[in-house]
CSV table of C-alpha atoms in Angstrom, one decimal:
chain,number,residue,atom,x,y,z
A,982,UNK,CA,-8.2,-13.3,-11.3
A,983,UNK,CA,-8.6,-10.2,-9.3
A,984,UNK,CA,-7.9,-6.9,-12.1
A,985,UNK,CA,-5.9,-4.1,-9.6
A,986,UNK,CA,-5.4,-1.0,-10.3
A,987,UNK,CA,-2.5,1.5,-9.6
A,988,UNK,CA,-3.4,4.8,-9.0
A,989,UNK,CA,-0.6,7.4,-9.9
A,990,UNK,CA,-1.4,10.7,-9.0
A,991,UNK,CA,-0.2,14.2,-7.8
A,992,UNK,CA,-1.0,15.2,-4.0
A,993,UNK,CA,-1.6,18.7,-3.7
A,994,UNK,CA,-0.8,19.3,-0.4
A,995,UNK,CA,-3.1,19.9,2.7
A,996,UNK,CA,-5.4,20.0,0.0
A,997,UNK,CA,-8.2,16.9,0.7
A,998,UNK,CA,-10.8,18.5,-1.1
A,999,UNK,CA,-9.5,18.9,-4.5
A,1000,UNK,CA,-7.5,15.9,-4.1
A,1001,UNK,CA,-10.4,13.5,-3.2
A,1002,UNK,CA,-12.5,15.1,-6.4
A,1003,UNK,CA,-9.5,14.6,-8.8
A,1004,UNK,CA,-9.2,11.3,-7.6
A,1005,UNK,CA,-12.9,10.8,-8.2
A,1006,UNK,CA,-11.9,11.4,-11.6
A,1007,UNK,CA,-9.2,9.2,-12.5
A,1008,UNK,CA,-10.9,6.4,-11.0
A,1009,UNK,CA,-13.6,7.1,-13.7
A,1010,UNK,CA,-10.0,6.3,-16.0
A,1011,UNK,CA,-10.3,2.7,-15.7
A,1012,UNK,CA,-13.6,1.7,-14.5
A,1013,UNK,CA,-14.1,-2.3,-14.3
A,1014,UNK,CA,-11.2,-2.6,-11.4
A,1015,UNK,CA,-11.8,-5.3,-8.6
A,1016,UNK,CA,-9.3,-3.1,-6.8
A,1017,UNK,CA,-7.9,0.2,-6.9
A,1018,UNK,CA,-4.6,0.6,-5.0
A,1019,UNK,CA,-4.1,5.1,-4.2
A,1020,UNK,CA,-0.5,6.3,-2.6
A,1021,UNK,CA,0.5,7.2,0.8
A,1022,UNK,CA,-1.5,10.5,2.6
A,1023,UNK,CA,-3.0,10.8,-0.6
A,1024,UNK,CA,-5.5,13.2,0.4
A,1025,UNK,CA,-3.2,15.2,2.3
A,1026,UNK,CA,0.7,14.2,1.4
A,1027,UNK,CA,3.5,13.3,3.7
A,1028,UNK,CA,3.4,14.7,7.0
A,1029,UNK,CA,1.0,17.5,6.8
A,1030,UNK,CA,1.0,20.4,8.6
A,1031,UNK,CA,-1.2,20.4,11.5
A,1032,UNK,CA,-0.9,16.4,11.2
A,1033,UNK,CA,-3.2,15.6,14.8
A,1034,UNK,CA,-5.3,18.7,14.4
A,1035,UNK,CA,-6.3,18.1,10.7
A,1036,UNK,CA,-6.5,14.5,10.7
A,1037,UNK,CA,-8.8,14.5,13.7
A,1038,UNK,CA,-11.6,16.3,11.4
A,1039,UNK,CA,-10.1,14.9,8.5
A,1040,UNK,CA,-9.7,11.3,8.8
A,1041,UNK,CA,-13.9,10.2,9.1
A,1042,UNK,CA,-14.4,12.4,6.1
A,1043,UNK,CA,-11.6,10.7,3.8
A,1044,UNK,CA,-12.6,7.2,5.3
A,1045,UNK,CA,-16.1,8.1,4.1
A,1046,UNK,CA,-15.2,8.9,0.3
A,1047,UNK,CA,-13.0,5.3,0.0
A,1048,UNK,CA,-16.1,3.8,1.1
A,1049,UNK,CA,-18.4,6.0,-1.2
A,1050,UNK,CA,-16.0,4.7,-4.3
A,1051,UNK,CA,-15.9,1.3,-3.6
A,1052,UNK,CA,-19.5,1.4,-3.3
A,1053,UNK,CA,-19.4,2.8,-6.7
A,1054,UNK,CA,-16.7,1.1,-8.2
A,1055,UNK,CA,-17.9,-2.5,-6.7
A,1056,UNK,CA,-14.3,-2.4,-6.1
A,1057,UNK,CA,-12.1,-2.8,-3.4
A,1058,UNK,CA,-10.1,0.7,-2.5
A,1059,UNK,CA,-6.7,0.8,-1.1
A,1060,UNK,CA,-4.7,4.2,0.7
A,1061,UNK,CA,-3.4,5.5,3.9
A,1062,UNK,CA,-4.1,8.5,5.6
A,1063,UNK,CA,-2.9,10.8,8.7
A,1064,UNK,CA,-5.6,8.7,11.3
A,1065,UNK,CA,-6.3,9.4,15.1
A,1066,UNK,CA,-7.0,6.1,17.2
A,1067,UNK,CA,-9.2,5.5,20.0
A,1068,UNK,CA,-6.3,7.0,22.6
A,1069,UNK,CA,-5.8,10.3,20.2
A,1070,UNK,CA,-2.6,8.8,18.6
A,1071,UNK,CA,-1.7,9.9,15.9
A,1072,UNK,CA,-1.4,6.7,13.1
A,1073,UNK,CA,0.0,6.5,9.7
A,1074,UNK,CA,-2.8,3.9,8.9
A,1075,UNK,CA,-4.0,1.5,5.3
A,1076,UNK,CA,-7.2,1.2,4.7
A,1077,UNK,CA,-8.4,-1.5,2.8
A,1078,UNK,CA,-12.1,-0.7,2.2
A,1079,UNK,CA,-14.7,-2.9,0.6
A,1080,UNK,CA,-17.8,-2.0,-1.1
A,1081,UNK,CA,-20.3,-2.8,1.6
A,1082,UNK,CA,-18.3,-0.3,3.6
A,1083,UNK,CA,-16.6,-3.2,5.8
A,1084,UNK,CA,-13.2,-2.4,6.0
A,1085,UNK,CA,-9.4,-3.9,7.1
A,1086,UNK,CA,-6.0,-1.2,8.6
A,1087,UNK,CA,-3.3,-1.4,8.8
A,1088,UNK,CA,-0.9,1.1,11.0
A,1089,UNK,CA,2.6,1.6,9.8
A,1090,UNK,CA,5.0,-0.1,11.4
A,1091,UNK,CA,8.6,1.0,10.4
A,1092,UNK,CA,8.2,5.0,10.7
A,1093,UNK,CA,10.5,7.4,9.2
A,1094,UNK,CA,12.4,8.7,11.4
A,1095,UNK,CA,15.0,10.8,9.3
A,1096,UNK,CA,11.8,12.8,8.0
A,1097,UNK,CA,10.6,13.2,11.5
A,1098,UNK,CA,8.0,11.6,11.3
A,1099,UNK,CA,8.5,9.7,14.5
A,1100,UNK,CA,8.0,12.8,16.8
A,1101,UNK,CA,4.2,12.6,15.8
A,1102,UNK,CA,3.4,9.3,14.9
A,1103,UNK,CA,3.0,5.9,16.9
A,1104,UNK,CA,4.3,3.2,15.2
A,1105,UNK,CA,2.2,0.0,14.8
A,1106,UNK,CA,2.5,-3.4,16.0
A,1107,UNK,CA,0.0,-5.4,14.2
A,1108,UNK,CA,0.6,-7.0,10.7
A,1109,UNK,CA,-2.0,-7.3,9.0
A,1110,UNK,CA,-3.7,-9.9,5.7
A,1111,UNK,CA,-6.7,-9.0,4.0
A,1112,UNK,CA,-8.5,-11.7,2.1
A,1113,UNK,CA,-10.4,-9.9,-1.1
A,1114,UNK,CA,-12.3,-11.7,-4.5
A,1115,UNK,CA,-9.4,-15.2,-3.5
A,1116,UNK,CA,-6.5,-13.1,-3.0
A,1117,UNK,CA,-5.1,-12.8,0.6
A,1118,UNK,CA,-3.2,-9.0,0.4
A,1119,UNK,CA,-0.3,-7.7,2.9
A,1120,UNK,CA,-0.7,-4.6,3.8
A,1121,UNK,CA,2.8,-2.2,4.1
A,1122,UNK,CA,3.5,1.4,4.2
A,1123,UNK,CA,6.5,3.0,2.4
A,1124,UNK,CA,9.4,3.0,4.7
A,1125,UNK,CA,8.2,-0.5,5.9
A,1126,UNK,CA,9.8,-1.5,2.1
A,1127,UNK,CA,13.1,-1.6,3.5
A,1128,UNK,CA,12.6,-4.1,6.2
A,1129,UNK,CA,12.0,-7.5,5.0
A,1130,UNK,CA,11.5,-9.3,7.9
A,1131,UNK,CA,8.1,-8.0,9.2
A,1132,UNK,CA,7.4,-8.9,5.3
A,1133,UNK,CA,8.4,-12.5,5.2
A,1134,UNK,CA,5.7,-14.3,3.3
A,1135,UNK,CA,5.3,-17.6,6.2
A,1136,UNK,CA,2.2,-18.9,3.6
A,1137,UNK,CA,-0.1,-16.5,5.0
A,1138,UNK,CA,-0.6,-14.2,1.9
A,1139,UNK,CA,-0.3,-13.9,-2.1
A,1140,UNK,CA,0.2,-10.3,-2.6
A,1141,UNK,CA,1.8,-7.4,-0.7
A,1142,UNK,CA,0.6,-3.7,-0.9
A,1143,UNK,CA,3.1,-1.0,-0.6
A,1144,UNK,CA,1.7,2.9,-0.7
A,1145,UNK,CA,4.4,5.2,-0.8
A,1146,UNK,CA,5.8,8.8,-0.7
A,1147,UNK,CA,8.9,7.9,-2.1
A,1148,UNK,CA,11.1,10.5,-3.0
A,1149,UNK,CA,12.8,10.8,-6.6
A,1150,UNK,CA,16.0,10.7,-5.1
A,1151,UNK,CA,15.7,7.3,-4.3
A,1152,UNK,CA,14.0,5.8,-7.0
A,1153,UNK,CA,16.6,3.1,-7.6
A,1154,UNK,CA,16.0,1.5,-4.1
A,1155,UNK,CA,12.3,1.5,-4.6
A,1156,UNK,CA,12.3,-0.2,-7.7
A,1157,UNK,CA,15.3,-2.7,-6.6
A,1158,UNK,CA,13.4,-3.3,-3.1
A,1159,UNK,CA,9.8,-3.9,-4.7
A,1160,UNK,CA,11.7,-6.5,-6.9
A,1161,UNK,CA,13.3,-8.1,-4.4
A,1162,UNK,CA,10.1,-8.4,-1.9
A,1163,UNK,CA,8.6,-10.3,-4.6
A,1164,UNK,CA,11.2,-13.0,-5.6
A,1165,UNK,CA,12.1,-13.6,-2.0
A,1166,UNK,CA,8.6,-14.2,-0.7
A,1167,UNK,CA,7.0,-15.7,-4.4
A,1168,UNK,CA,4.1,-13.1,-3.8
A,1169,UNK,CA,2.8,-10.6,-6.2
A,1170,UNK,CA,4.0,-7.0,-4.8
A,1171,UNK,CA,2.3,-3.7,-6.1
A,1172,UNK,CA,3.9,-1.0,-5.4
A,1173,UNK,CA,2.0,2.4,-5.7
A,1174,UNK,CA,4.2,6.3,-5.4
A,1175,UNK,CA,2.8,9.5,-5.9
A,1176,UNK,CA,4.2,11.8,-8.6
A,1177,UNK,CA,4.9,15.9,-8.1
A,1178,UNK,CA,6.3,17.6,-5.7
A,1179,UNK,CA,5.6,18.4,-2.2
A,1180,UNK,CA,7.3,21.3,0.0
A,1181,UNK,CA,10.4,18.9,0.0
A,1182,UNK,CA,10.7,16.3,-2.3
A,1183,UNK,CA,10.1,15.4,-6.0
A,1184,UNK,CA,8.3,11.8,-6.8
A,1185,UNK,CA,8.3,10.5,-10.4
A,1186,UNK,CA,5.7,7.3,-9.0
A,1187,UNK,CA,7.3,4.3,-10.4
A,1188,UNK,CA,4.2,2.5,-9.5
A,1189,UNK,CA,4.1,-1.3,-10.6
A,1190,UNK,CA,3.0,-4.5,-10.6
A,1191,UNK,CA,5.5,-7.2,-10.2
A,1192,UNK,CA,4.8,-11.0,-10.3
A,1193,UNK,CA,6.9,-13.9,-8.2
A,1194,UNK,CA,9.2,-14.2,-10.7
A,1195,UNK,CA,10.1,-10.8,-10.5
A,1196,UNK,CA,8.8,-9.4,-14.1
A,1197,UNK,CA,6.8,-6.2,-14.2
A,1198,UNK,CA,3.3,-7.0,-15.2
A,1199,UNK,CA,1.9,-3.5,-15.1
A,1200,UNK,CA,3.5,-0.3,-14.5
A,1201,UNK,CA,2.3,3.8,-15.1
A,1202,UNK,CA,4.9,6.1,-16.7
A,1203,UNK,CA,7.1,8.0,-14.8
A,1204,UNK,CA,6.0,11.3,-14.0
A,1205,UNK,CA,3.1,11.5,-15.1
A,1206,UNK,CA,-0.1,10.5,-13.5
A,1207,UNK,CA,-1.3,7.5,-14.8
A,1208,UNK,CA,-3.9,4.8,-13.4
A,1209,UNK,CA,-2.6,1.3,-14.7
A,1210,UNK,CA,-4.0,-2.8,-14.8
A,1211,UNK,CA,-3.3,-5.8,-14.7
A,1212,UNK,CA,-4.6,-9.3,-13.8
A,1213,UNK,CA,-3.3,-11.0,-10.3
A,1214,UNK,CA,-3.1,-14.6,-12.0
A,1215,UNK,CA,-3.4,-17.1,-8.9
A,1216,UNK,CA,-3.8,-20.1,-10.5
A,1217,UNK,CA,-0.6,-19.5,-12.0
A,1218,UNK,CA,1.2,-18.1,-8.6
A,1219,UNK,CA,-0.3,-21.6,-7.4
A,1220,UNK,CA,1.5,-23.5,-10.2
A,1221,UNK,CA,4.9,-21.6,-10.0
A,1222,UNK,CA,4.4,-22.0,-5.9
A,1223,UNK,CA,4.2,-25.8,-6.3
A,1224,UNK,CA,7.1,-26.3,-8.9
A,1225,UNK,CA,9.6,-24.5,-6.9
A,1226,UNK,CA,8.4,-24.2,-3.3
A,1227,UNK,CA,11.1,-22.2,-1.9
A,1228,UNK,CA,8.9,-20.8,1.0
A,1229,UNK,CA,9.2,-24.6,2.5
A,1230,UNK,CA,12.2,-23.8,3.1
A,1231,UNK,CA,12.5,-21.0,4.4
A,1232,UNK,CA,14.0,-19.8,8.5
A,1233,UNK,CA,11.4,-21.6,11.1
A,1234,UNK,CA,12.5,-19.3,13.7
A,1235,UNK,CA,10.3,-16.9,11.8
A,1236,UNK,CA,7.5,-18.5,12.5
A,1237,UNK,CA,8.1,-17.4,16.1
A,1238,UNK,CA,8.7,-13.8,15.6
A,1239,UNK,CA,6.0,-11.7,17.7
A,1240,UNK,CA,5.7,-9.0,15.0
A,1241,UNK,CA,4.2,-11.8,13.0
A,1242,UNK,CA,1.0,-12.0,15.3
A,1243,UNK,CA,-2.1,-11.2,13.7
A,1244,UNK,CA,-5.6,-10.6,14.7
C-alpha cells in the first residue's frame, strides 16, 4: 500500500515565495502521506513571465524546498517546475523527489503549442518510471494527457502521474482522458490540477485518483483547495492484472517505438 496524496491548490502567480509557504501548510493537512502529488508550475503557474530568466534563479531554490518536505514528511514529493538544463534550455520538467534528497525528472514531452509554450520550451524525449515504497510511477505532464501512445503501459509501470494546468474550460476532457488512461493501460492514474485563476484561465482542479477499473478512489472538491488520500492497493492491481490480462495482448509494435526508450 503506498497512501498518495493530491495536492489541490491555488498558484498565485510569479509568486514562489508565498506559494512554497502555503504549500508548507497544507502539506501539514494530511501528514502520514507516503507521497504527496503538487500541480504543474506550482510555484510559479503556467508559463511565467520571464520563464528563462526566473527559472534560472528559481529552479535550485524550489528543487531545494521538495527535498526539504520530503525530508520532513518521510514522504515522497511530486511537481514540475519552469527548469533550465545543462545547455540553458528551458524545460517543463517533474520531479519526483525522495526524502534522502535523491531524486527522478522527467521533461515534458507533448508541449502546448496553442498556449505558446513551444516558443520557449524544449520538448523532451525521455520517458521516464520511478520505482517508490513497491510502486513503479509514470511520470506525465498535462498536455502529454492527450497522447496515449507515449503512455502505453508495456508492463513497465503500475501508476501514472499527471500534474496539470488544466483549464476549466476543458474539464470534461480531463476527467474523460484520466479515465480512459487508466482502463486502457490497467494502471492506477492520479491526476492532480490547480484551482484559481491565472492571467488567462480559470481551473476548478478535478484532481483524483482513479483505479484500473476505472472508479474514482479519491478525489478533492472542485474549486476549492483540498489535499485528498487514498491507498494504491497493489496486491489487488496484481489480482485484477492476472484475471484479465489485457496488457498481453496488447500492439507488439509498441514495444519498438523509440519514445519508449528509457534510461
Amino acid at each position: 500500500m503506498v497512501k498518495t496524496a493530491i495536492v489541490q491548490h491555488a498558484i498565485r502567480w510569479n509568486e514562489p515565495e508565498s506559494n512554497l509557504g502555503h504549500l508548507t501548510t497544507l502539506l501539514d493537512q494530511q501528514p502520514g502521506a507516503d507521497l504527496y502529488v503538487l500541480a504543474e508550475t506550482f510555484a510559479t503557474g503556467f508559463m511565467a513571465e520571464g520563464s528563462k530568466e526566473q527559472a534560472t534563479a528559481q529552479w535550485p531554490k524550489t528543487l531545494a524546498w521538495m527535498q526539504q518536505q520530503a525530508r520532513r514528511l518521510d514522504a515522497a514529493i511530486a511537481g514540475s517546475m519552469a527548469a533550465v538544463d545543462e545547455a540553458g534550455r528551458l524545460r517543463n520538467r517533474l520531479f519526483f523527489v525522495r526524502p534522502d534528497g535523491s531524486y527522478d525528472y522527467y521533461d515534458k514531452r507533448h508541449l502546448f503549442g496553442y498556449a505558446g509554450e513551444t516558443d520557449e520550451y524544449v520538448a523532451g524525449e525521455r520517458r521516464v518510471v520511478t520505482a517508490w515504497r513497491g510502486v513503479r510511477f509514470l511520470l506525465q505532464v498535462c498536455y502529454d494527457l492527450r497522447f496515449p501512445v507515449f503512455s502505453r503501459n508495456v508492463g513497465d509501470y503500475d501508476a501514472i502521474i499527471y500534474v496539470a494546468n488544466w483549464p476549466a474550460s476543458r474539464r470534461d476532457v480531463w476527467q474523460t482522458l484520466l479515465k480512459a488512461r487508466a482502463l486502457e493501460n490497467q494502471c492506477f492514474v492520479v491526476g492532480v490540477n490547480m484551482v484559481g485563476s491565472d492571467k488567462v484561465c480559470e481551473y476548478v482542479g478535478d484532481s483524483v485518483v482513479i483505479n484500473a477499473y476505472g472508479r474514482t478512489i479519491a478525489a478533492c472538491t472542485p474549486a476549492k483547495e483540498e489535499v485528498a488520500t487514498t491507498e494504491l492497493d497493489m496486491e489487488e492491481l496484481r489480482r485484477f492484472r492476472r484475471k484479465f490480462p489485457v496488457l498481453d495482448d496488447a500492439d507488439s509494435t509498441l514495444l519498438n517505438c523509440h519514445l519508449l526508450q528509457q534510461d
